[in-house]
Coordinates of C-alpha atoms in Angstrom, one line a residue:
M13 CA -23.5 -12.5 4.2
E14 CA -21.6 -10.2 5.9
N15 CA -18.5 -8.3 3.6
N16 CA -16.0 -7.2 6.4
N17 CA -13.2 -6.2 5.0
S18 CA -10.1 -6.2 8.0
S19 CA -8.0 -3.8 5.8
D20 CA -11.1 -1.0 6.0
E21 CA -9.7 1.1 8.6
R22 CA -12.4 3.8 8.7
P23 CA -14.7 3.8 12.0
T24 CA -17.6 1.6 12.2
V25 CA -21.0 3.0 12.7
M26 CA -24.0 1.3 13.5
V27 CA -27.5 3.0 12.8
T28 CA -30.8 2.4 14.6
N29 CA -33.9 4.0 15.3
D30 CA -37.6 3.7 16.8
D31 CA -39.3 4.9 13.4
G32 CA -38.2 1.1 11.6
I33 CA -35.8 0.5 9.0
D34 CA -38.1 1.8 6.0
A35 CA -38.0 5.2 7.8
P36 CA -37.2 8.4 5.6
G37 CA -35.5 9.8 8.7
L38 CA -32.9 6.6 8.9
R39 CA -32.6 6.1 5.2
A40 CA -31.4 9.4 5.0
L41 CA -29.0 9.5 7.7
V42 CA -27.8 6.0 6.3
R43 CA -27.2 7.5 2.3
V44 CA -25.3 10.6 4.0
L45 CA -22.8 8.2 6.0
I46 CA -22.3 6.2 3.1
S47 CA -21.8 9.0 0.9
S48 CA -19.0 10.6 2.6
N49 CA -17.1 7.6 2.6
L50 CA -15.5 8.1 6.1
F51 CA -17.4 5.3 7.9
R52 CA -18.1 1.7 7.7
V53 CA -21.5 1.5 8.3
L54 CA -24.5 -1.2 9.8
V55 CA -27.6 -0.7 10.8
C56 CA -29.4 -3.0 12.7
A57 CA -33.2 -0.8 13.2
P58 CA -36.9 -2.2 14.4
V59 CA -38.7 -4.3 11.5
S60 CA -41.7 -1.7 12.3
E61 CA -42.3 1.8 14.0
Q62 CA -41.5 1.4 18.1
S63 CA -41.6 5.0 18.6
A64 CA -42.1 5.8 22.0
V65 CA -41.9 2.0 23.6
S66 CA -38.8 3.9 25.7
H67 CA -36.5 1.6 27.0
S68 CA -38.5 -1.2 26.7
I69 CA -36.5 -4.7 26.2
T70 CA -37.7 -8.4 24.7
W71 CA -36.8 -10.7 27.5
R72 CA -38.9 -14.0 27.2
H73 CA -38.8 -15.2 24.0
P74 CA -36.1 -14.7 21.4
V75 CA -36.0 -12.0 18.4
S76 CA -36.2 -12.9 14.9
V77 CA -33.5 -11.3 12.3
K78 CA -33.5 -11.1 8.5
Q79 CA -31.1 -9.4 6.5
V80 CA -32.1 -6.3 4.4
D81 CA -30.5 -4.6 1.5
I82 CA -29.3 -1.1 1.6
N83 CA -26.7 -0.6 -0.9
G84 CA -23.1 0.3 1.0
A85 CA -23.9 -1.1 4.2
I86 CA -24.7 -4.3 6.1
A87 CA -28.4 -4.0 7.7
F88 CA -30.8 -6.2 9.8
A89 CA -34.3 -6.1 10.4
V90 CA -35.2 -6.9 13.9
F91 CA -38.4 -7.7 15.1
G92 CA -38.0 -5.9 18.4
T93 CA -37.5 -2.6 20.3
P94 CA -34.3 -0.1 19.3
A95 CA -33.1 -0.9 22.6
D96 CA -32.8 -4.9 21.5
C97 CA -31.6 -3.7 18.1
T98 CA -28.7 -1.8 19.8
S99 CA -27.6 -4.4 22.0
L100 CA -28.1 -7.1 19.6
G101 CA -26.3 -4.9 17.5
I102 CA -23.1 -4.2 19.2
S103 CA -23.0 -7.6 20.9
K104 CA -20.7 -9.5 17.7
E105 CA -23.5 -12.1 17.2
L106 CA -25.0 -10.5 14.2
F107 CA -21.8 -8.3 13.4
S108 CA -18.2 -9.9 13.6
F109 CA -17.0 -6.3 15.1
V110 CA -18.3 -3.7 17.3
P111 CA -19.2 -0.3 16.0
D112 CA -17.2 2.3 17.2
L113 CA -20.2 4.5 17.4
V114 CA -24.0 4.1 17.7
I115 CA -26.3 6.8 16.1
S116 CA -30.0 6.5 17.1
G117 CA -31.9 8.2 14.1
I118 CA -33.2 10.3 12.7
N119 CA -36.4 10.6 14.8
M120 CA -39.6 12.2 13.0
G121 CA -40.5 14.8 16.0
S122 CA -38.0 16.5 18.5
N123 CA -37.0 14.6 21.9
C124 CA -36.6 17.5 24.4
G125 CA -37.5 17.5 28.0
Y126 CA -39.2 14.8 29.9
H127 CA -40.0 13.1 26.6
V128 CA -36.5 12.1 27.0
V129 CA -38.3 9.0 28.9
Y130 CA -40.5 8.1 26.5
S131 CA -38.2 8.0 23.0
G132 CA -37.4 4.6 21.9
T133 CA -34.9 6.9 19.7
V134 CA -33.0 8.1 23.0
A135 CA -33.0 4.7 24.8
G136 CA -31.4 2.9 21.1
A137 CA -28.5 5.7 22.2
R138 CA -28.6 4.9 25.7
E139 CA -28.3 1.1 25.2
A140 CA -25.4 1.8 23.8
F141 CA -23.8 3.5 26.5
F142 CA -25.1 1.0 28.8
N143 CA -22.7 -1.7 27.4
G144 CA -19.8 1.4 27.2
I145 CA -20.6 1.9 23.4
P146 CA -20.4 6.1 22.6
A147 CA -23.5 7.0 21.2
V148 CA -25.8 9.8 19.7
S149 CA -29.4 10.1 19.1
V150 CA -30.4 12.3 16.6
S151 CA -34.3 14.1 16.7
Y152 CA -36.0 16.3 14.0
D153 CA -38.3 19.0 15.0
W154 CA -41.0 17.7 12.3
V155 CA -44.1 20.0 11.9
G156 CA -46.9 18.9 9.1
G157 CA -47.2 21.2 6.4
K158 CA -43.4 22.8 7.0
S159 CA -41.4 20.0 6.9
S160 CA -40.4 17.3 4.1
V161 CA -38.5 14.1 3.9
D162 CA -35.8 16.0 2.2
D163 CA -34.9 17.6 5.4
Y164 CA -33.7 14.6 7.0
M165 CA -30.9 14.7 4.8
L166 CA -30.1 18.2 5.5
A167 CA -30.4 17.5 9.2
A168 CA -28.1 14.2 8.6
E169 CA -25.6 16.4 6.9
A170 CA -25.7 19.2 10.0
C171 CA -25.0 16.4 12.1
L172 CA -22.0 15.2 9.8
P173 CA -19.2 17.6 11.8
I174 CA -20.6 16.4 15.5
F175 CA -20.0 12.5 14.5
R176 CA -16.9 13.0 12.6
A177 CA -15.5 14.8 15.9
I178 CA -16.8 12.0 18.4
L179 CA -14.5 9.4 16.1
A180 CA -11.6 11.5 16.2
E181 CA -11.9 11.9 20.1
I182 CA -12.7 8.2 20.2
K183 CA -9.6 7.3 17.8
N184 CA -7.0 9.4 20.3
K185 CA -8.9 7.6 23.4
S186 CA -9.7 10.9 24.6
Y187 CA -13.8 10.5 24.2
P188 CA -15.7 10.3 27.7
L189 CA -18.1 7.3 28.0
N190 CA -19.9 8.5 30.9
G191 CA -23.0 9.8 28.9
F192 CA -24.1 10.0 25.7
L193 CA -25.2 13.0 23.6
N194 CA -29.3 14.0 22.5
I195 CA -29.0 16.4 19.8
D196 CA -32.0 18.1 18.5
I197 CA -32.7 19.2 14.8
P198 CA -34.9 22.6 14.3
T199 CA -37.9 22.7 11.7
D200 CA -35.7 25.1 9.5
I201 CA -32.7 23.3 8.9
A202 CA -31.8 25.2 6.1
N203 CA -31.8 28.7 8.2
H204 CA -30.4 26.8 11.5
K205 CA -28.6 29.5 14.1
G206 CA -25.9 26.8 14.8
Y207 CA -24.7 24.5 17.3
K208 CA -25.4 24.8 20.9
L209 CA -24.6 23.0 24.3
T210 CA -28.1 22.6 26.2
R211 CA -29.4 21.1 29.2
Q212 CA -32.4 18.3 29.3
G213 CA -35.5 20.7 30.3
K214 CA -38.6 19.7 32.2
S215 CA -41.0 20.4 28.9
I216 CA -43.6 18.2 27.8
F217 CA -46.8 17.5 26.8
K218 CA -49.7 17.3 29.4
M219 CA -51.5 14.3 28.3
G220 CA -55.1 13.5 28.4
W221 CA -57.6 10.4 27.1
E222 CA -60.6 10.4 24.3
E223 CA -62.7 7.5 23.2
V224 CA -62.7 6.7 20.1
K225 CA -64.8 5.0 17.4
S226 CA -61.8 4.0 15.0
D227 CA -58.3 4.1 14.9
G228 CA -57.9 6.8 12.6
Q229 CA -59.4 9.0 14.9
G230 CA -58.4 12.1 17.0
G231 CA -54.9 12.3 14.9
K232 CA -51.7 10.8 14.9
M233 CA -49.2 10.8 17.5
L234 CA -45.4 11.2 16.7
S235 CA -42.8 9.3 18.3
T236 CA -42.4 12.1 20.3
M237 CA -46.5 12.5 21.8
E238 CA -46.5 15.6 19.8
M239 CA -50.2 15.3 17.5
E240 CA -49.7 15.4 14.0
S241 CA -53.3 17.3 12.7
D242 CA -52.9 14.6 9.2
S243 CA -54.3 11.6 10.0
S244 CA -56.3 11.0 6.7
A245 CA -53.1 8.5 5.9
M246 CA -54.1 6.1 9.4
A247 CA -56.0 3.2 9.2
E248 CA -59.3 2.7 10.5
I249 CA -59.9 -0.2 13.1
D250 CA -62.1 -2.8 11.8
T251 CA -64.6 -2.4 14.0
A252 CA -66.1 -6.2 13.8
T253 CA -62.8 -7.1 15.2
V254 CA -63.3 -5.1 19.0
A255 CA -64.8 -7.5 21.1
A256 CA -68.4 -7.2 21.8
G257 CA -68.4 -4.6 25.2
H258 CA -64.9 -3.4 24.3
R259 CA -64.1 0.8 24.3
M260 CA -61.4 1.9 22.5
F261 CA -59.6 5.4 24.4
K262 CA -56.6 7.5 23.1
R263 CA -54.6 9.4 24.2
K264 CA -55.0 13.0 23.2
V265 CA -52.5 16.2 23.5
I266 CA -54.0 19.2 26.3
R267 CA -51.4 21.2 26.2
P268 CA -47.5 21.9 25.7
V269 CA -45.4 23.2 28.5
V270 CA -42.3 24.5 27.8
D271 CA -40.1 26.0 30.2
D272 CA -39.0 29.6 30.0
V273 CA -35.3 28.9 31.2
D274 CA -32.7 27.9 28.5
T275 CA -32.8 24.4 28.1
D276 CA -32.9 21.7 25.1
K277 CA -36.6 22.4 23.7
R278 CA -36.6 26.4 24.1
S279 CA -32.8 26.5 22.0
L280 CA -34.7 24.3 19.4
Q281 CA -38.0 26.8 19.1
E282 CA -35.3 29.2 18.8
G283 CA -33.9 27.4 15.7
Y284 CA -30.3 26.4 17.3
I285 CA -29.1 22.6 16.8
T286 CA -29.2 21.3 20.7
V287 CA -26.8 18.9 21.7
T288 CA -27.4 17.7 25.1
P289 CA -25.7 15.5 27.0
L290 CA -27.6 12.6 29.1
G291 CA -27.0 10.0 31.6
A292 CA -28.6 7.0 32.3
I293 CA -29.8 8.2 36.1
S294 CA -32.3 11.3 36.6
P295 CA -31.3 12.1 40.3
A296 CA -34.3 14.3 42.3
E297 CA -33.6 17.6 42.3
T298 CA -32.0 18.9 45.9
V299 CA -34.5 20.6 47.2
Y300 CA -37.2 17.9 46.9
H301 CA -34.6 14.8 48.1
S302 CA -33.4 17.6 51.1
Y303 CA -37.1 17.3 52.1
F304 CA -37.1 13.7 52.6
K305 CA -34.3 13.9 54.6
E306 CA -35.8 14.4 58.0
W307 CA -39.6 13.6 56.2
L308 CA -38.1 9.7 56.7
P309 CA -37.3 9.4 60.0
S310 CA -40.0 11.1 61.4
A311 CA -42.4 9.2 59.1
V312 CA -41.8 6.0 59.8
Q313 CA -41.5 6.7 64.0
Q314 CA -45.0 8.2 63.5
F315 CA -46.9 5.5 61.7
S316 CA -44.4 2.2 62.0
S317 CA -46.7 -0.6 63.7
S318 CA -45.2 0.0 66.9
A319 CA -46.9 3.4 67.2
L320 CA -50.3 2.3 66.8

């Protein structure tokens, strides 16, 4: 049952993610928020991993919800997407009050460049922005063999000053609502170079496909389409359940493409905590848009039915 103490004047923060409610990144973030004793903490997150589902929503059927025991927080697990979780969590149907700030994360793997389009973590924050609620998405640049679950605690602690500053601006009614923030934490968080305001770049992993005989083949994909080399923990598909005549194909990383200019991914690789303002729309580049200014009238004229 929800414990809503009306005399509690602390700001309310709601946490969601795309790695699932039991993911170590979310649990570390929630622990840091609760232990600070600065916030009322709500959690509304997917019951299981929803990585790379982007901004998909559940439309044709209801979603089920179950309360989860997280000491110090009011928490629910949702059989839905990150966008579902945020939408439900801020609707006042699940909680009796609307959070002051939505935080989506901490994601396992960075979310920079074009990867923000695929990211369920970023979508969790974007959905709050769609509804006029300040929001932040947070991702940790996990590297197999270097990173550990303890790094999530350091990442959460490093973000705490930003959260506090945002909430101070919200209290003063001076925080802008025409965007949201995407924060990426470098792998060596203990030795980060500081906080850097960046812009979204064009970095992406060029993807391909390969035919596989089991789900365990080809390595594990993180939620940013980065490849985790250790796939030993992945369960294999029972080939007996695969319909006769069906073949299985799995995505693979061909090569990374990173901007040469000063953008989010480049700065993250240099060891900065990157803070990137994002919006809901992605307008075309000026040169691309200008090309079609002359192209469209001539194309219609040349290829219209009357000209055939």
